[in-house]
Amino acid sequence: MALSDYRFCVVGAGITGLVYAERIASQLNQPVLLVDKREKLGGNSSATIDEETGIEVHDYGSHIFHTANETVWNYISQFAAFNSYRHHVLIHTCGHVYFMPINLKTIQEVSGKAFTPDEAREWIESSTNGSGEPRNLEEKAISLIGPDLYRLFIKGYTAKQWGRPPSELPADIITRLPVRMTYDTEYFNARHQGIPADGYDAMFRKMAGTPGIRLLLKTSFSEIAAQLSRDCTIIYTGMIDEFFGYCFGALEWRSLRFERETVPVRDYQGTTVMNYGDETVPYTRIHEFKHYHPEWEKPFNAGKTIIFREYPMAWKPGLEAFYPVNDERNNSLLRKYRELANRHPGILFCGRLGAYKYWDMDKAVAMSLEGFDALARRRYER
Ligand code: UDP
């Protein structure tokens, strides 16, 4: 089939692109092109099984599938069985290690008091000034946890992560983190969690293997765009501003750099993710991937382990984009790009990059399923 015969082209084989391509092929019974400039599937959630150790390494840092959305869970479970991993995060700060997110145990350790849930709440409330609507991340965090916990757990980590003081960041970033007045130390509230039992790559290959999908890896959209027919619907999961040649200026992103090390010990840090709260430590966290698969006994028990130290950095063209900076300036720039995109109804901008939204994998799946339904309805009505 010639490229010009395709009625659907999905640009980007990350989780969003994979869901769209799979739905178009399996539900609309339409052939679909799936194009990605990288040689691997999964976008920034891709993973590789290390040849030497057998450890599954998340190429762009830890990705844990977690969701409270039954539709999303039922959908993704068609492509993988998940192991029983439940995510826990610890934070190394001022010489101690605590459980994140902040919970009753963390509060007791910091305060030195064996508080009940109500006493812990009172302790926090007595230290917050409680005045007015929080205008930024710092004010929001202090209103939730008080200044002491803020200084230990949020201030340094957030300044390193976002490259600016929390007082200059939008408040909603911090609402990703729960605060719990219980001894529950799980990182996510989501009922469903896990890592694909055979690894992420096997799951992504199963999605991309849906009959009707023609996969073109190591191919950039610009190489094939001229060959597509005018009535080909394009699902574009790359950056919206890049697509339009940055005509209104570039949206701001945070990027990351990972320093990889194979360490000759069985267990480096005893857990998957250790955050570092002190600003004097230049990285934000260390990932130790073997802990995501304790059931993979051979790599788990072997005398070597693979870690990534994660260093946040400013994004510039040519670097990988990880986190959108959804402040007022960027969101108003985004509105301009969206208006421009509305004048191109044959192109849908989707996914974390296309929508410029700080989405987890499950949210990307949910948005893609909804987006696909809207696309299918539109086609049916035509
Ligand atoms: N955060 C923090 N301290 C931590 C963990 C997170 O201050 O130990 C803040 C930080 O601003 C971060 C945000 O909470 O950007 C969201 O954290 P999350 O773990 O959800 O980030 P992700 O895993 O998506 O990088």
Coordinates of C-alpha atoms and ligand atoms in Angstrom, one line a residue:
M1 CA 0.0 0.0 0.0
A2 CA 1.4 3.4 -1.0
L3 CA 1.8 6.0 1.8
S4 CA -0.7 8.2 -0.1
D5 CA -3.4 5.5 0.3
Y6 CA -3.4 5.8 4.1
R7 CA -6.3 7.7 5.7
F8 CA -4.7 7.8 9.1
C9 CA -1.2 8.7 10.2
V10 CA -0.1 8.7 13.8
V11 CA 3.1 10.6 14.5
G12 CA 4.9 9.4 17.6
A13 CA 4.9 5.8 19.0
G14 CA 4.7 6.8 22.6
I15 CA 1.8 5.6 24.7
T16 CA -0.6 8.1 23.2
G17 CA 0.3 7.3 19.6
L18 CA 0.1 3.5 20.3
V19 CA -3.4 3.8 21.7
Y20 CA -4.6 5.8 18.7
A21 CA -3.0 3.5 16.2
E22 CA -4.3 0.4 17.9
R23 CA -7.9 1.8 18.1
I24 CA -7.9 3.0 14.5
A25 CA -6.7 -0.4 13.3
S26 CA -8.8 -2.6 15.5
Q27 CA -12.0 -0.5 15.9
L28 CA -12.3 1.3 12.6
N29 CA -10.6 -1.5 10.7
Q30 CA -8.5 1.1 8.9
P31 CA -4.9 0.8 7.9
V32 CA -2.8 3.3 9.9
L33 CA 0.7 4.5 9.6
L34 CA 2.6 4.8 12.9
V35 CA 5.8 6.9 12.5
D36 CA 8.5 7.6 15.0
K37 CA 11.9 9.1 14.6
R38 CA 13.3 6.9 17.4
E39 CA 14.2 3.3 17.0
K40 CA 12.1 2.2 20.0
L41 CA 8.5 2.1 21.0
G42 CA 7.0 3.8 24.0
G43 CA 8.3 7.4 23.8
N44 CA 9.6 8.6 27.1
S45 CA 8.1 5.5 28.8
S46 CA 10.3 3.1 26.8
A47 CA 12.4 0.5 28.5
T48 CA 15.2 -1.8 27.6
I49 CA 16.3 -5.1 29.1
D50 CA 20.0 -4.7 29.8
E51 CA 21.9 -7.6 28.0
E52 CA 24.6 -8.0 30.7
T53 CA 22.3 -8.1 33.8
G54 CA 18.8 -8.9 32.5
I55 CA 17.5 -5.8 34.4
E56 CA 14.8 -3.8 32.7
V57 CA 16.0 -0.2 32.6
H58 CA 13.4 2.6 32.1
D59 CA 15.2 4.6 29.4
Y60 CA 13.9 8.0 30.5
G61 CA 13.6 7.4 34.3
S62 CA 11.0 5.5 36.3
H63 CA 7.6 4.8 34.9
I64 CA 5.0 3.0 37.0
F65 CA 1.6 2.3 35.5
H66 CA -1.0 3.3 38.0
T67 CA -4.6 4.2 37.6
A68 CA -8.0 4.5 39.3
N69 CA -9.7 4.5 36.0
E70 CA -11.3 1.1 35.3
T71 CA -11.7 1.8 31.6
V72 CA -8.0 2.5 31.3
W73 CA -7.0 -0.5 33.3
N74 CA -9.2 -2.9 31.3
Y75 CA -7.9 -1.4 28.1
I76 CA -4.2 -1.7 29.0
S77 CA -4.6 -5.1 30.5
Q78 CA -5.4 -6.5 27.0
F79 CA -1.7 -6.0 26.1
A80 CA 0.1 -7.0 29.3
A81 CA -0.3 -8.8 32.6
F82 CA 1.1 -6.6 35.4
N83 CA 3.2 -7.7 38.3
S84 CA 2.2 -6.8 41.8
Y85 CA 4.7 -3.9 42.3
R86 CA 3.3 -1.1 44.5
H87 CA 5.3 2.2 44.4
H88 CA 7.0 3.6 47.4
V89 CA 9.3 6.7 47.4
L90 CA 11.8 7.7 50.0
I91 CA 13.5 11.0 50.4
H92 CA 17.0 11.6 51.7
T93 CA 17.1 15.1 53.3
C94 CA 19.3 16.7 56.0
G95 CA 21.0 13.4 56.8
H96 CA 17.8 11.3 57.3
V97 CA 15.6 9.1 55.1
Y98 CA 11.8 9.5 55.2
F99 CA 8.9 8.1 53.4
M100 CA 7.2 10.3 50.8
P101 CA 4.5 11.4 50.3
I102 CA 4.2 13.0 53.7
N103 CA 2.2 10.7 56.1
L104 CA 1.6 10.2 59.8
K105 CA 5.0 8.4 60.2
T106 CA 6.9 11.2 58.5
I107 CA 5.2 13.9 60.6
Q108 CA 6.0 11.9 63.8
E109 CA 9.7 11.6 62.8
V110 CA 10.0 15.3 62.0
S111 CA 8.2 16.5 65.1
G112 CA 9.6 13.9 67.5
K113 CA 6.0 13.3 68.8
A114 CA 3.8 10.2 68.6
F115 CA 0.8 12.2 67.2
T116 CA -2.6 10.7 66.5
P117 CA -4.1 11.8 63.1
D118 CA -6.0 14.7 64.7
E119 CA -3.0 15.8 66.6
A120 CA -0.8 15.7 63.5
R121 CA -3.4 17.8 61.7
E122 CA -3.5 20.3 64.6
W123 CA 0.3 20.5 64.6
I124 CA 0.4 21.4 60.9
E125 CA -2.5 23.8 61.2
S126 CA -0.9 25.6 64.1
S127 CA 2.2 26.4 61.9
T128 CA 0.3 27.5 58.8
N129 CA -0.8 31.1 58.7
G130 CA -4.0 30.0 56.8
S131 CA -4.3 33.4 55.0
G132 CA -6.0 33.7 51.6
E133 CA -5.9 31.7 48.4
P134 CA -2.3 30.4 47.7
R135 CA -0.8 32.2 44.8
N136 CA 2.1 29.8 44.0
L137 CA 3.6 26.4 44.8
E138 CA 5.3 27.6 48.0
E139 CA 2.2 29.2 49.5
K140 CA 0.1 26.1 48.5
A141 CA 2.7 23.7 50.0
I142 CA 2.9 25.6 53.3
S143 CA -0.9 25.8 53.5
L144 CA -1.0 22.0 53.2
I145 CA 2.0 20.9 55.4
G146 CA 3.4 23.9 57.2
P147 CA 6.8 25.5 56.8
D148 CA 8.9 22.8 58.5
L149 CA 7.9 20.0 56.3
Y150 CA 7.9 22.3 53.3
R151 CA 11.6 23.1 53.9
L152 CA 12.6 19.5 54.4
F153 CA 10.7 17.8 51.6
I154 CA 9.6 20.3 49.0
K155 CA 11.7 23.4 48.8
G156 CA 15.0 22.0 47.7
Y157 CA 13.6 19.2 45.5
T158 CA 11.2 21.5 43.7
A159 CA 13.9 24.2 43.1
K160 CA 16.2 21.6 41.6
Q161 CA 13.4 20.0 39.6
W162 CA 12.0 23.2 38.1
G163 CA 15.1 25.4 38.1
R164 CA 13.3 28.3 39.9
P165 CA 12.1 28.9 43.4
P166 CA 8.7 27.3 44.4
S167 CA 7.4 30.9 45.0
E168 CA 7.6 31.4 41.2
L169 CA 5.8 28.1 40.2
P170 CA 2.1 27.3 39.6
A171 CA 0.5 25.9 42.8
D172 CA -1.2 22.9 41.1
I173 CA 2.1 20.9 40.6
I174 CA 2.2 20.1 44.3
T175 CA -1.4 18.8 44.3
R176 CA 0.0 15.7 42.5
L177 CA 1.4 14.7 45.9
P178 CA -1.1 13.4 48.5
V179 CA -0.6 14.3 52.2
R180 CA -1.8 11.4 54.4
M181 CA -2.8 11.4 58.1
T182 CA -2.4 7.6 58.2
Y183 CA 0.5 5.2 58.1
D184 CA -0.1 4.4 54.4
T185 CA 3.3 5.0 52.8
E186 CA 2.2 4.1 49.2
Y187 CA 3.1 6.8 46.7
F188 CA 0.0 6.6 44.6
N189 CA -3.6 6.4 45.7
A190 CA -4.5 4.4 42.6
R191 CA -6.1 1.0 43.0
H192 CA -4.4 -0.5 40.0
Q193 CA -0.6 -0.4 39.8
G194 CA 2.2 -2.5 38.4
I195 CA 4.9 -3.0 35.8
P196 CA 4.2 -5.1 32.7
A197 CA 5.2 -8.6 33.8
D198 CA 7.3 -9.2 30.6
G199 CA 8.5 -5.6 30.5
Y200 CA 7.2 -2.4 28.9
D201 CA 8.7 -3.1 25.5
A202 CA 6.8 -6.4 25.1
M203 CA 3.5 -4.5 25.9
F204 CA 4.3 -1.8 23.4
R205 CA 5.2 -4.3 20.7
K206 CA 1.9 -6.1 21.3
M207 CA 0.0 -2.8 20.8
A208 CA 2.0 -1.9 17.7
G209 CA 1.6 -5.5 16.3
T210 CA -2.2 -5.0 15.9
P211 CA -3.0 -6.0 12.3
G212 CA -3.4 -2.9 10.1
I213 CA -0.7 -0.9 11.8
R214 CA 2.3 -0.1 9.6
L215 CA 5.2 0.9 11.8
L216 CA 7.9 3.2 10.5
L217 CA 10.6 3.6 13.1
K218 CA 13.7 5.8 12.6
T219 CA 11.5 7.9 10.4
S220 CA 10.7 11.5 11.0
F221 CA 7.3 12.9 10.0
S222 CA 9.0 15.5 7.7
E223 CA 10.4 12.6 5.6
I224 CA 7.0 11.2 4.7
A225 CA 4.6 14.2 5.1
A226 CA 4.8 15.2 1.4
Q227 CA 3.7 11.7 0.4
L228 CA 0.5 11.7 2.5
S229 CA -2.8 12.3 0.9
R230 CA -4.6 15.6 1.6
D231 CA -7.5 13.8 3.4
C232 CA -5.2 11.8 5.6
T233 CA -6.1 12.5 9.3
I234 CA -2.9 13.1 11.3
I235 CA -2.7 12.4 15.0
Y236 CA 0.4 14.4 16.0
T237 CA 1.9 13.6 19.4
G238 CA 5.0 15.7 19.0
M239 CA 5.4 19.3 20.3
I240 CA 2.7 21.6 19.0
D241 CA 5.0 24.7 18.9
E242 CA 7.7 22.8 17.0
F243 CA 5.0 21.6 14.4
F244 CA 4.2 25.3 13.7
G245 CA 7.9 26.3 13.5
Y246 CA 7.8 28.1 16.9
C247 CA 6.0 30.9 15.1
F248 CA 4.9 32.5 18.4
G249 CA 8.0 31.5 20.3
A250 CA 8.9 28.3 22.1
L251 CA 6.9 26.8 25.0
E252 CA 9.1 26.1 28.0
W253 CA 9.9 22.6 29.1
R254 CA 12.1 21.0 31.7
S255 CA 14.5 18.3 30.5
L256 CA 16.4 15.7 32.3
R257 CA 19.9 14.2 32.1
F258 CA 20.5 10.7 33.4
E259 CA 23.9 9.4 34.6
R260 CA 23.9 5.6 34.3
E261 CA 26.0 3.3 36.4
T262 CA 26.2 -0.4 36.8
V263 CA 27.3 -1.0 40.4
P264 CA 28.9 -4.2 41.5
V265 CA 26.6 -4.8 44.4
R266 CA 23.4 -6.8 44.7
D267 CA 21.4 -3.9 46.1
Y268 CA 22.4 -0.3 45.9
Q269 CA 19.7 1.5 47.9
G270 CA 17.1 -1.0 48.9
T271 CA 14.3 0.6 46.8
T272 CA 13.3 1.8 43.4
V273 CA 13.4 5.6 43.9
M274 CA 15.3 7.6 46.4
N275 CA 14.6 11.4 46.2
Y276 CA 17.2 13.9 47.4
G277 CA 15.8 17.0 49.0
D278 CA 19.0 18.9 49.8
E279 CA 20.0 21.6 47.3
T280 CA 23.6 20.8 47.9
V281 CA 23.1 17.4 46.1
P282 CA 22.9 18.2 42.4
Y283 CA 20.6 15.4 41.4
T284 CA 16.9 15.0 42.4
R285 CA 16.7 11.2 42.6
I286 CA 18.3 7.9 42.1
H287 CA 16.4 5.1 40.3
E288 CA 17.4 1.5 40.9
F289 CA 15.5 -0.5 38.3
K290 CA 15.9 -4.1 39.5
H291 CA 13.4 -3.4 42.4
Y292 CA 10.6 -3.0 39.8
H293 CA 10.8 -6.7 39.1
P294 CA 11.5 -8.6 42.4
E295 CA 9.8 -11.6 40.6
W296 CA 12.6 -11.7 38.0
E297 CA 14.7 -13.7 40.3
K298 CA 17.9 -14.0 38.3
P299 CA 18.6 -10.3 37.7
F300 CA 17.1 -9.4 41.1
N301 CA 19.6 -11.6 43.0
A302 CA 22.6 -11.1 40.7
G303 CA 25.6 -9.2 42.2
K304 CA 25.1 -6.2 40.0
T305 CA 22.6 -3.4 39.8
I306 CA 21.8 -0.5 37.5
I307 CA 21.1 3.0 38.8
F308 CA 20.3 6.3 37.1
R309 CA 21.1 9.6 38.9
E310 CA 18.6 12.1 37.6
Y311 CA 19.7 15.7 36.9
P312 CA 17.0 18.2 35.8
M313 CA 17.9 20.9 33.3
A314 CA 16.5 23.6 31.1
W315 CA 15.1 22.4 27.8
K316 CA 16.3 23.8 24.5
P317 CA 15.6 22.6 21.0
G318 CA 17.4 19.3 20.4
L319 CA 17.0 18.0 24.0
E320 CA 14.2 15.7 25.1
A321 CA 11.2 17.5 26.6
F322 CA 9.9 15.9 29.8
Y323 CA 7.8 18.4 31.9
P324 CA 5.7 21.3 30.6
V325 CA 6.0 24.5 32.6
N326 CA 2.3 25.4 32.8
D327 CA 2.6 28.9 34.1
E328 CA 0.6 31.9 32.8
R329 CA 3.1 32.9 30.1
N330 CA 3.3 29.4 28.7
N331 CA -0.4 28.7 28.9
S332 CA -1.2 31.9 27.1
L333 CA 1.3 31.0 24.4
L334 CA -0.3 27.5 24.2
R335 CA -3.7 29.2 23.6
K336 CA -2.3 30.9 20.5
Y337 CA -0.9 27.6 19.2
R338 CA -4.3 26.0 19.9
E339 CA -6.1 28.7 17.9
L340 CA -3.7 28.0 15.0
A341 CA -4.3 24.3 15.3
N342 CA -8.1 24.8 15.1
R343 CA -7.5 26.1 11.6
H344 CA -6.1 22.6 10.7
P345 CA -9.0 20.3 11.5
G346 CA -7.2 17.3 9.8
I347 CA -4.5 17.4 12.5
L348 CA -5.1 16.4 16.1
F349 CA -2.5 17.4 18.7
C350 CA -2.4 14.8 21.4
G351 CA -0.4 13.4 24.3
R352 CA 1.9 15.1 26.8
L353 CA 3.9 16.9 24.1
G354 CA 1.0 17.8 21.8
A355 CA -1.3 18.9 24.6
Y356 CA 1.5 20.5 26.7
K357 CA 0.1 18.9 29.8
Y358 CA 1.8 17.2 32.8
W359 CA 0.0 13.8 32.3
D360 CA 0.9 10.4 33.7
M361 CA 0.7 7.3 31.5
D362 CA -2.8 6.5 32.5
K363 CA -4.1 10.0 31.8
A364 CA -2.5 9.8 28.4
V365 CA -4.3 6.5 27.8
A366 CA -7.6 8.0 29.0
M367 CA -7.3 11.1 26.8
S368 CA -6.4 9.0 23.8
L369 CA -9.4 6.7 24.3
E370 CA -11.7 9.7 24.6
G371 CA -10.0 11.4 21.6
F372 CA -10.4 8.3 19.5
D373 CA -14.1 8.0 20.4
A374 CA -14.6 11.7 19.3
L375 CA -12.6 10.9 16.1
A376 CA -14.7 7.9 15.3
R377 CA -18.0 9.8 16.0
R378 CA -16.8 12.6 13.7
R379 CA -16.1 10.1 10.9
Y380 CA -19.4 8.4 11.4
E381 CA -21.3 11.7 11.2
R382 CA -19.6 12.7 8.0
Ligands
UDP1 N1 8.1 17.0 45.0 C1 8.9 17.5 46.1 N2 9.6 16.6 46.8 C2 9.6 15.3 46.6 C3 8.8 14.8 45.5 C4 8.1 15.7 44.7 O1 9.0 18.7 46.3 O2 10.2 14.5 47.3 C5 7.3 18.0 44.2 C6 8.2 18.5 43.0 O3 7.8 19.9 42.8 C7 7.7 17.6 41.9 C8 6.2 17.5 42.2 O4 6.2 17.4 43.7 O5 7.9 18.3 40.6 C9 5.5 16.3 41.6 O6 6.3 15.1 42.0 P1 6.1 13.7 41.3 O7 6.8 12.7 42.1 O8 4.7 13.5 40.9 O9 6.9 14.0 39.9 P2 7.3 13.0 38.7 O10 7.5 11.6 39.2 O11 6.2 13.2 37.7 O12 8.6 13.6 38.3

